[in-house]
Coordinates of C-alpha atoms and ligand atoms in Angstrom, one line a residue:
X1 CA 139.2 150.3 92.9
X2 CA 135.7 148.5 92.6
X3 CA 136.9 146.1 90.5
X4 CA 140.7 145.4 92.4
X5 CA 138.1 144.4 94.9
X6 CA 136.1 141.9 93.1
X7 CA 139.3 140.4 91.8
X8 CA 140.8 140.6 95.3
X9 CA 137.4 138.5 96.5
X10 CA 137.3 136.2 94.1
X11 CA 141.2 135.2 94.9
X12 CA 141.4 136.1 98.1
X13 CA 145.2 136.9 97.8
X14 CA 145.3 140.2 96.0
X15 CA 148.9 142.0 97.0
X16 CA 152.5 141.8 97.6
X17 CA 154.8 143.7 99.8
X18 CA 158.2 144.3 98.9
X19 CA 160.0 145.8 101.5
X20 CA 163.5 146.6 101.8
X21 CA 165.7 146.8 104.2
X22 CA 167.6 150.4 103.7
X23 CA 171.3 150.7 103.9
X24 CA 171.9 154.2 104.3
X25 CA 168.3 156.7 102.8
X26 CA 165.3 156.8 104.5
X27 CA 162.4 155.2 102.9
X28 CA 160.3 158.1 104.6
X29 CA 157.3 155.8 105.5
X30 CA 156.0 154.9 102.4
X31 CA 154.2 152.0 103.8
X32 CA 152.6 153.2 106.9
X33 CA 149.5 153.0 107.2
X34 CA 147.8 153.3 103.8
X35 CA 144.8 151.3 103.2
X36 CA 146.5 148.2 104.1
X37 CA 145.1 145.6 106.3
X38 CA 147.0 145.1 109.9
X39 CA 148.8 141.8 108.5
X40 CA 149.4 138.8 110.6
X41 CA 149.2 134.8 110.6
X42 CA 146.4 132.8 111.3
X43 CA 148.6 130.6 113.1
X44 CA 151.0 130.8 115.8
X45 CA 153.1 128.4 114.6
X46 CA 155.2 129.2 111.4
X47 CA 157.2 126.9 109.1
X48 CA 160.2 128.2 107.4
X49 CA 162.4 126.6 104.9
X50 CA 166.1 127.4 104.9
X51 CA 167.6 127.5 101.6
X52 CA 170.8 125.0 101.3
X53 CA 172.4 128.3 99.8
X54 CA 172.6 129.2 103.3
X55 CA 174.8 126.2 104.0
X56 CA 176.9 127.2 101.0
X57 CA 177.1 131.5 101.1
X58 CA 178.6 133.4 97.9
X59 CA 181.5 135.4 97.9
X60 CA 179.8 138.5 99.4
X61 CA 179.2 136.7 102.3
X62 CA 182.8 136.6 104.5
X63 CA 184.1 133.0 105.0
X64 CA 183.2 131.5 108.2
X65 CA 180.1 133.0 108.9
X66 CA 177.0 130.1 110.5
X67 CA 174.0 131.9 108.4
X68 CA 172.1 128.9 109.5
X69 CA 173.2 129.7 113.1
X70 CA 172.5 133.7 112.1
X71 CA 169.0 132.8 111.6
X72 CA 168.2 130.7 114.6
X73 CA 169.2 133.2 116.7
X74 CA 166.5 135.7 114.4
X75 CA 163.5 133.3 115.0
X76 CA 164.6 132.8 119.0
X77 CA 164.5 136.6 119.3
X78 CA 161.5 136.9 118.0
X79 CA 159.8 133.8 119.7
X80 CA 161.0 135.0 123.2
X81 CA 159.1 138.0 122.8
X82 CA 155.9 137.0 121.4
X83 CA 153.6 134.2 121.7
X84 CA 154.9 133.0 118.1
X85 CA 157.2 129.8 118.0
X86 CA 159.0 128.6 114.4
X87 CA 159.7 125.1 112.9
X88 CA 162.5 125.4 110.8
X89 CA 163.4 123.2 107.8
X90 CA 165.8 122.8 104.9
X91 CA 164.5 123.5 100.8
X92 CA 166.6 123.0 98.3
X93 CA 164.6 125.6 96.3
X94 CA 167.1 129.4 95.9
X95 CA 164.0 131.8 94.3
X96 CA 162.1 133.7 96.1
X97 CA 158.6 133.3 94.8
X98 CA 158.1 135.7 91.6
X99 CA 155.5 138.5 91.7
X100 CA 151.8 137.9 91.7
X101 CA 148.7 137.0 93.0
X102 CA 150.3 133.6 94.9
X103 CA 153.5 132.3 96.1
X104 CA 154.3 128.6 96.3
X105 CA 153.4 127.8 100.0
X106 CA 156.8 127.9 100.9
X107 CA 158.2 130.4 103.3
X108 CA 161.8 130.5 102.4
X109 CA 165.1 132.1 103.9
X110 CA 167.7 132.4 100.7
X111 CA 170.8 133.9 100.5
X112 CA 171.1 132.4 96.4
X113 CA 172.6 135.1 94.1
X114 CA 170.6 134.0 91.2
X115 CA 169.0 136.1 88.6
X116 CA 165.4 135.8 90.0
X117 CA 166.4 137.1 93.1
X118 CA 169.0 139.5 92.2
X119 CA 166.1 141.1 90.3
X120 CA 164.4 142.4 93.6
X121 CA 167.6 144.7 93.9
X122 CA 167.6 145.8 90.8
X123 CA 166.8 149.3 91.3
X124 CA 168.2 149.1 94.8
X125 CA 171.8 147.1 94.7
X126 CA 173.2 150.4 96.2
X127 CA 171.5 150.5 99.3
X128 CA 168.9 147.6 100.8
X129 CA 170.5 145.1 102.6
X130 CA 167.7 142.7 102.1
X131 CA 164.0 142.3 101.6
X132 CA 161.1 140.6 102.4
X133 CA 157.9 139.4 99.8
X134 CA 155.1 139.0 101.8
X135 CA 151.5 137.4 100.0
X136 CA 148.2 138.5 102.2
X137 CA 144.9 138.2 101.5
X138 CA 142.2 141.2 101.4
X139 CA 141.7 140.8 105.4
X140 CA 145.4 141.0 106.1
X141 CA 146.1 137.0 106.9
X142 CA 149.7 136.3 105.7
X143 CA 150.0 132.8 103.4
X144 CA 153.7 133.4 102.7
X145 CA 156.4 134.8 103.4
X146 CA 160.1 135.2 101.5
X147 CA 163.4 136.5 102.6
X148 CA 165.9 137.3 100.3
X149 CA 169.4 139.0 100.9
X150 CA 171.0 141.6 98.4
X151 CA 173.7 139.8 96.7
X152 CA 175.6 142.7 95.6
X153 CA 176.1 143.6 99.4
X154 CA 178.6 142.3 101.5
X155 CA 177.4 140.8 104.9
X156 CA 179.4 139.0 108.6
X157 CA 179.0 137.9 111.4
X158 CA 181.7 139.8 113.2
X159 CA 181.2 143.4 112.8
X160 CA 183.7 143.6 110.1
X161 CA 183.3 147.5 108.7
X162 CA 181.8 148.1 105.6
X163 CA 179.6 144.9 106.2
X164 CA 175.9 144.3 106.9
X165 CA 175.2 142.6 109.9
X166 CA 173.6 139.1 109.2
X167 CA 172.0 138.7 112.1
X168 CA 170.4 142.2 112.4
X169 CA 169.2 141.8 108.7
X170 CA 167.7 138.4 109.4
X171 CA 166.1 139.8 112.7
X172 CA 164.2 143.0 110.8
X173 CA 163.4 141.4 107.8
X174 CA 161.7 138.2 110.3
X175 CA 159.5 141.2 111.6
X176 CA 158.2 141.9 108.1
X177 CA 157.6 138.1 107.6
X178 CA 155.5 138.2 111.1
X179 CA 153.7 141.2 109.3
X180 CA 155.0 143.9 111.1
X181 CA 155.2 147.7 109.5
X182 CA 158.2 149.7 110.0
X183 CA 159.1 151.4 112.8
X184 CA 159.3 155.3 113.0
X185 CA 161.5 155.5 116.5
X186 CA 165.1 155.1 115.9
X187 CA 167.0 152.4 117.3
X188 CA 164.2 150.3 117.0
X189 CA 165.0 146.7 115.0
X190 CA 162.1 148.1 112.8
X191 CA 163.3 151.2 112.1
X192 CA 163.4 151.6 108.1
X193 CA 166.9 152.5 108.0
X194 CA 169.8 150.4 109.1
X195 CA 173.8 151.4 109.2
X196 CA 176.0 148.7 108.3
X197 CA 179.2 148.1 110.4
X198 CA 181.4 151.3 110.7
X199 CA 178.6 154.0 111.1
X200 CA 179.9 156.7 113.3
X201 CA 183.0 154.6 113.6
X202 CA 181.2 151.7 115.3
X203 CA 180.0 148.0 115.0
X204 CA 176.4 148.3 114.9
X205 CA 175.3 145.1 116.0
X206 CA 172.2 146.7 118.0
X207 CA 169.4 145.3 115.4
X208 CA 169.9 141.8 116.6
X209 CA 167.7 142.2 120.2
X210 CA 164.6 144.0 119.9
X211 CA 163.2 147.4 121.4
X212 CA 160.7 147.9 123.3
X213 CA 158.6 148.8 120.6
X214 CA 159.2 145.9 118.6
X215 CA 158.3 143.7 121.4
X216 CA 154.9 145.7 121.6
X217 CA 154.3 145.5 117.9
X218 CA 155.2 141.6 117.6
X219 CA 152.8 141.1 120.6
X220 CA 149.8 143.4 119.8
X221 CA 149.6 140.7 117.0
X222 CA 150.4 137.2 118.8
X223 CA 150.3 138.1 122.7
X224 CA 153.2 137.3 124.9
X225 CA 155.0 134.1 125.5
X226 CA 152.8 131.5 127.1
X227 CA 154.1 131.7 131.1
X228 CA 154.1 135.7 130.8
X229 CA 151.3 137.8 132.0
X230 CA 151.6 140.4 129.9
X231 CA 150.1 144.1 128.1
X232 CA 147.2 146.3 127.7
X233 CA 146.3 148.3 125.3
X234 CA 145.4 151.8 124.8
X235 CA 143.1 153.9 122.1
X236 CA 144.2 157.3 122.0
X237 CA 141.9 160.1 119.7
X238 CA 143.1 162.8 118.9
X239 CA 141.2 166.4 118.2
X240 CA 141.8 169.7 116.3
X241 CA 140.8 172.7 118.1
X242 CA 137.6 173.1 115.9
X243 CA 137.1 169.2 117.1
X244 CA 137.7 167.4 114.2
X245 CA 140.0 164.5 114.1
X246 CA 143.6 164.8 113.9
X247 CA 145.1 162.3 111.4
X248 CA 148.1 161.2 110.8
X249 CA 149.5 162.6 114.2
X250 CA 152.4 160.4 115.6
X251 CA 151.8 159.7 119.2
X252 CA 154.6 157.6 121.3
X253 CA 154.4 156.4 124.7
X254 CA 157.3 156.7 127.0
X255 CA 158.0 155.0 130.3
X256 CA 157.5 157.2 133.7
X257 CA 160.2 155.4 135.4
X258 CA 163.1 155.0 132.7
X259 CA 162.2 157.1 129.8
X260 CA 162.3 154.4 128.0
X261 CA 160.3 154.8 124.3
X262 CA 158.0 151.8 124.6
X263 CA 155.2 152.0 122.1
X264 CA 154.4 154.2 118.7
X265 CA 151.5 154.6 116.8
X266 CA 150.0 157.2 114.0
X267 CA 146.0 158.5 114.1
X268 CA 143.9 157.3 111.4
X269 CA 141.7 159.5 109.4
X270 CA 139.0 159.1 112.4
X271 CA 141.7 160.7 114.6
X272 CA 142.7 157.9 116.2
X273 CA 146.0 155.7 117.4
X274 CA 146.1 152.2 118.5
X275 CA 148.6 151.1 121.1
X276 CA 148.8 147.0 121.5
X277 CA 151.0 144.6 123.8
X278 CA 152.3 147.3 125.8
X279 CA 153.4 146.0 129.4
X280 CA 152.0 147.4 132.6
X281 CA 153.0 150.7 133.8
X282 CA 152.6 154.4 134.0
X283 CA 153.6 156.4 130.5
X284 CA 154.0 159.4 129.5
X285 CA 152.2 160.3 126.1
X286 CA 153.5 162.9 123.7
X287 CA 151.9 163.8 120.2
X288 CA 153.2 165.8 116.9
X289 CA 152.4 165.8 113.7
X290 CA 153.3 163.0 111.4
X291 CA 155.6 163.0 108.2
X292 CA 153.0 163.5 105.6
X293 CA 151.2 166.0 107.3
X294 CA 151.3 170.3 106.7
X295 CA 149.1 170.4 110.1
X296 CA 151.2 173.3 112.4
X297 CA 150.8 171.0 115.3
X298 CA 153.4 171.4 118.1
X299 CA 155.1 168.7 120.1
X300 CA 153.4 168.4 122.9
X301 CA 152.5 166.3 126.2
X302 CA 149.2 164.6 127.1
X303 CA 148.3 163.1 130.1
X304 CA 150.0 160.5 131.2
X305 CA 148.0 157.1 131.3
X306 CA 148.4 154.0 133.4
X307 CA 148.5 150.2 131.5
X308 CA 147.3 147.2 133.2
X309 CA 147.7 143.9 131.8
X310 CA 144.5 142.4 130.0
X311 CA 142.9 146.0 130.2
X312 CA 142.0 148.4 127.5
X313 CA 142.6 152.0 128.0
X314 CA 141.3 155.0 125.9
X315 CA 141.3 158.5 125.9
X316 CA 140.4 161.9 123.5
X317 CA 142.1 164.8 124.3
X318 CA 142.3 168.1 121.9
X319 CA 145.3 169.0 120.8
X320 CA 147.2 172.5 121.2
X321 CA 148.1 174.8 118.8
X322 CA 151.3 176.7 118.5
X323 CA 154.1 177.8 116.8
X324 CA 155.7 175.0 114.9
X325 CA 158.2 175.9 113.0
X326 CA 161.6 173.9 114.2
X327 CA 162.0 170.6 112.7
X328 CA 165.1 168.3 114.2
X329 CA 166.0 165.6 111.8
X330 CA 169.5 164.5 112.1
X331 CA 171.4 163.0 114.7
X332 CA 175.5 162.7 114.4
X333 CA 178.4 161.6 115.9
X334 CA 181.8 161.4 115.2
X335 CA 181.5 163.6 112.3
X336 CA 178.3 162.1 110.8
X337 CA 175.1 163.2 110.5
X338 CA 172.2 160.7 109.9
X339 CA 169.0 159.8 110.5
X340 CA 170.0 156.7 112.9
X341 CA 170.3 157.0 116.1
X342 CA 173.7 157.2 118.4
X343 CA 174.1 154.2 120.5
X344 CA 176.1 154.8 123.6
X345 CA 176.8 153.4 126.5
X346 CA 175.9 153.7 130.4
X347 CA 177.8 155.2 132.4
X348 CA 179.7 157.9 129.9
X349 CA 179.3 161.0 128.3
X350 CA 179.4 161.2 124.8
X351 CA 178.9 164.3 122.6
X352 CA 175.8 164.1 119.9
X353 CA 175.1 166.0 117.1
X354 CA 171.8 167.4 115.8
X355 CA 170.7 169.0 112.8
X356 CA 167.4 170.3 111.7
X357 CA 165.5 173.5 110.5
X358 CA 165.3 176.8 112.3
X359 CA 168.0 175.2 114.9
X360 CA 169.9 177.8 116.6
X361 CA 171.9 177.1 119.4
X362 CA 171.1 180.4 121.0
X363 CA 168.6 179.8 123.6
X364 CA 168.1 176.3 122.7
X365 CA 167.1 173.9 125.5
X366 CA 168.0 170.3 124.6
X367 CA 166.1 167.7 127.6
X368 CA 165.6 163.8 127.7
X369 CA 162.3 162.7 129.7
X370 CA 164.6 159.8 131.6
X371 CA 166.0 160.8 134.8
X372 CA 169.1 158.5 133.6
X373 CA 170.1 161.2 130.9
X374 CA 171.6 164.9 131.6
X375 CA 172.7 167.3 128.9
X376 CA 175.9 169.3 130.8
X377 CA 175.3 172.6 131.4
X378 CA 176.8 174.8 128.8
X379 CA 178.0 171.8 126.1
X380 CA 175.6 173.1 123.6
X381 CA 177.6 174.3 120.4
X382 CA 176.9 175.6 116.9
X383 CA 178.5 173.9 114.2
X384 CA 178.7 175.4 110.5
X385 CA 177.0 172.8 107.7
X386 CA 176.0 175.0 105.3
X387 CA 173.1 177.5 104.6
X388 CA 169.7 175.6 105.3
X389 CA 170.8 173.3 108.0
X390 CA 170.9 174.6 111.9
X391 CA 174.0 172.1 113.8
X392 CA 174.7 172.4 116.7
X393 CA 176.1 169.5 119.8
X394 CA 175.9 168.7 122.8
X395 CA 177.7 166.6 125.4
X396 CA 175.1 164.3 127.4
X397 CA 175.6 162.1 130.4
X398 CA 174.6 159.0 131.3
X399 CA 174.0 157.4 134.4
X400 CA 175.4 153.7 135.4
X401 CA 171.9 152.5 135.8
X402 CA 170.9 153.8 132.5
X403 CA 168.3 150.9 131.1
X404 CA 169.4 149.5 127.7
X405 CA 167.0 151.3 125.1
X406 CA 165.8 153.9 122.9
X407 CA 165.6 157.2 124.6
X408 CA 164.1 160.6 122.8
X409 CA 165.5 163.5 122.4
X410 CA 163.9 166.4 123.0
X411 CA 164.6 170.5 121.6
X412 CA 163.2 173.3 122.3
X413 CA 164.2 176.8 120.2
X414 CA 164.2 180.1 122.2
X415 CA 161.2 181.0 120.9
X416 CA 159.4 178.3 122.2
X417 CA 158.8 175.8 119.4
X418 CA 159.7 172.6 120.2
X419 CA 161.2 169.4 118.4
X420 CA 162.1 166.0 118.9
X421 CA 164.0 162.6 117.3
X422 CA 162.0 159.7 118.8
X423 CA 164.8 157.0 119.9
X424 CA 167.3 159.6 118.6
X425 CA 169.8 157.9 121.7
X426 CA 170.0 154.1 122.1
X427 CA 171.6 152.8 125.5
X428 CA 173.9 149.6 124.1
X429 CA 175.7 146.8 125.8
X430 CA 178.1 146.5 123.0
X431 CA 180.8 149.6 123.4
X432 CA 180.7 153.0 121.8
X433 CA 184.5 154.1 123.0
X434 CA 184.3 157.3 121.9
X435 CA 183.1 158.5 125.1
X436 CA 184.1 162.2 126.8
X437 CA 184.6 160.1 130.2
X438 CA 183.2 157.9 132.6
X439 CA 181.4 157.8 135.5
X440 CA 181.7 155.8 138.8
X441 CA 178.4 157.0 139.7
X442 CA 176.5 160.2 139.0
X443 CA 173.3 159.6 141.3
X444 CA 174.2 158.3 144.3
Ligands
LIG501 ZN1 162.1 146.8 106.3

């Protein structure tokens, strides 16, 4: 380690970042938080370099689709939520930069299905829809940046089924370039996993606008756009019962008005989690234990803490300690049971699946923190999947004036222990038909 130190001072760029973009598998977090430095540009203003193979697509892109078009709308995305603003011009160059200690300068957007880049997929033609090479330094400053798509998937602009979106792969893998991490909330453009057209019977065009916790993450690193007054931030530590920190406890703020999920973080070994760019308001704060930790630590609810722009906010609290012993993973619909999350629409009802350990519908309480979102009374079902996995459904309403977003939802067994799938529910524009029926208006 010493010496990967030395070498990384001496050269100041010392390691690359592959990151796919996941069809179908979770890549479980493996590049959370670990020892990395909180990547980002020096500068506001970033160059990128379309590849002319973006004028002139392969076969497994379907005729007719504007990549170059695709990608504009990407970089405007991104630019109207952050203070960061792109100048965009054409390379003849196809590779993506090979592996090692620097790239050539160039940030470049290729869709080429040549060898050198086909070789990023090798071990993942099957299921990443695309990736991103970023080059950093040892304090985390980005020098390039490279965007490659898989060539042996198929991609539109359309929502064809059985087809990657373009624009929602150019849009996550842009977050990567900006240096952002994944995201662990569901629904979210920066959630590791991403459905291609036909999940659950649907177009899944949703990765093309961002959440709300995108739009924090992009501008806890580059601030808001110029004429917006915007976000606070908030330093949450966390304590075991004997008072030592809690690490790797995922903590997520949720707004007190529409339940929205606005902001996620994850508690360092000193116990503590960093929340950046997060707009005014009151939110509610819950905690539970991370992925990678054995920790029996509960769901639970802190106190809520008010954000005002340009302040910083901070709190300990200890944490409880309880019975843990449910663990909801899946969400489904329409027969399929994944670890995305269900976009509906306002307005309906739709019924959702969920599976996880120890879930028994007996006695389970299944509850959503927004006042937009009702489970109906007496909807919850079991459903048979096997030994090992507890199914069950439920049928959930929502309201007209549901916000668009990523909504979480919560479980709680009859024994008390208590669950939940961050951004299991996303509230879409585009239509989810499968609905139960539709409201006029439930809250009058
Ligand atoms: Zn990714």
């Amino acid at each position: 380690m010493a010496r990967l130190l030395k070498i990384a001072a001496a050269f100041t760029l010392i390691a690359i970042q592959v990151c796919p973009l996941f069809g179908a598998e979770s890549e479980a977090g493996a590049e959370r938080g670990e020892s990395q430095p909180a990547l980002r540009w020096r500068s506001k203003v970033i160059t990128v370099s379309l590849s002319t193979s973006l004028l002139r697509p392969a076969a497994n892109v379907k005729g007719g689709s504007d990549l170059v078009e695709a990608v504009r709308r990407s970089l405007k995305t991104w630019e109207n939520a952050s203070g960061v603003s792109f100048r965009v011009v054409f390379s003849d160059r196809q590779d993506v930069s090979p592996q090692g200690a620097l790239g050539d300068g160039v940030n470049l957007i290729t869709v080429a299905p040549t060898a050198e880049n086909a070789l990023l997929f090798a071990k993942s033609a099957e299921t990443d829809a695309a990736t991103t090479r970023v080059f950093f330094d040892a304090r985390g400053r980005i020098s390039e940046a490279d965007i490659v798509l898989n060539p042996y998937q198929q991609f539109s602009t359309d929502g064809t089924f059985g087809t990657f979106d373009l624009e929602s792969a150019f849009t996550h893998e842009l977050g990567h370039v900006l240096g952002l991490e994944h995201s662990s909330v569901r629904g979210s453009t920066m959630y590791e996993t991403f459905g291609k057209n036909g999940l659950f019977g649907l177009q899944d065009l949703s990765h093309r606008t961002l959440a709300e916790i995108d739009r924090a993450a992009v501008r806890a690193k580059y601030g808001a756009p110029a004429d917006e007054d915007c976000c606070g931030t908030v330093s949450a530590k966390l304590l075991m019962a004997g008072g030592r920190p809690a690490a790797d406890i995922e903590v997520w703020l949720e707004d007190r008005e529409s339940g929205k999920v606005v902001s996620e973080s994850v508690t360092g070994n000193d116990g503590v989690a960093e929340f950046g760019g997060v707009p005014s308001g009151n939110y509610s704060v819950f905690a539970r234990r991370g992925d990678g930790t054995k920790k029996s630590v509960p769901l639970q609810e802190l106190d809520p803490v008010e954000i005002s722009a340009g302040a910083a906010t901070s709190f300990t609290k200890k944490l409880e300690l309880r019975p843990d012993d449910l663990d909801v993973k899946y969400t489904g619909f329409n027969g399929q049971l994944t670890l995305s999350s269900v976009p509906i629409n306002a307005g309906k009802s739709y019924t959702i699946y969920l599976g996880g350990r120890n879930l028994k519908p007996k006695g389970a309480k299944i509850s959503f923190s927004s006042p937009f979102l009702e489970v109906t009374p007496g909807s919850i079902a079991s459903h048979d999947y096997g030994e090992g996995l507890g199914v069950l459904s439920f049928e959930v309403q929502a309201d007209t004036r549901t916000p668009v977003g990523e909504y979480t939802i919560f479980v709680e067994s009859a024994s008390g222990a208590r669950s939940a799938i961050v951004g299991g529910i996303s509230v879409r524009t585009f239509a989810n038909p499968f609905s139960n029926f539709i409201f006029d208006n439930k809250l009058q």
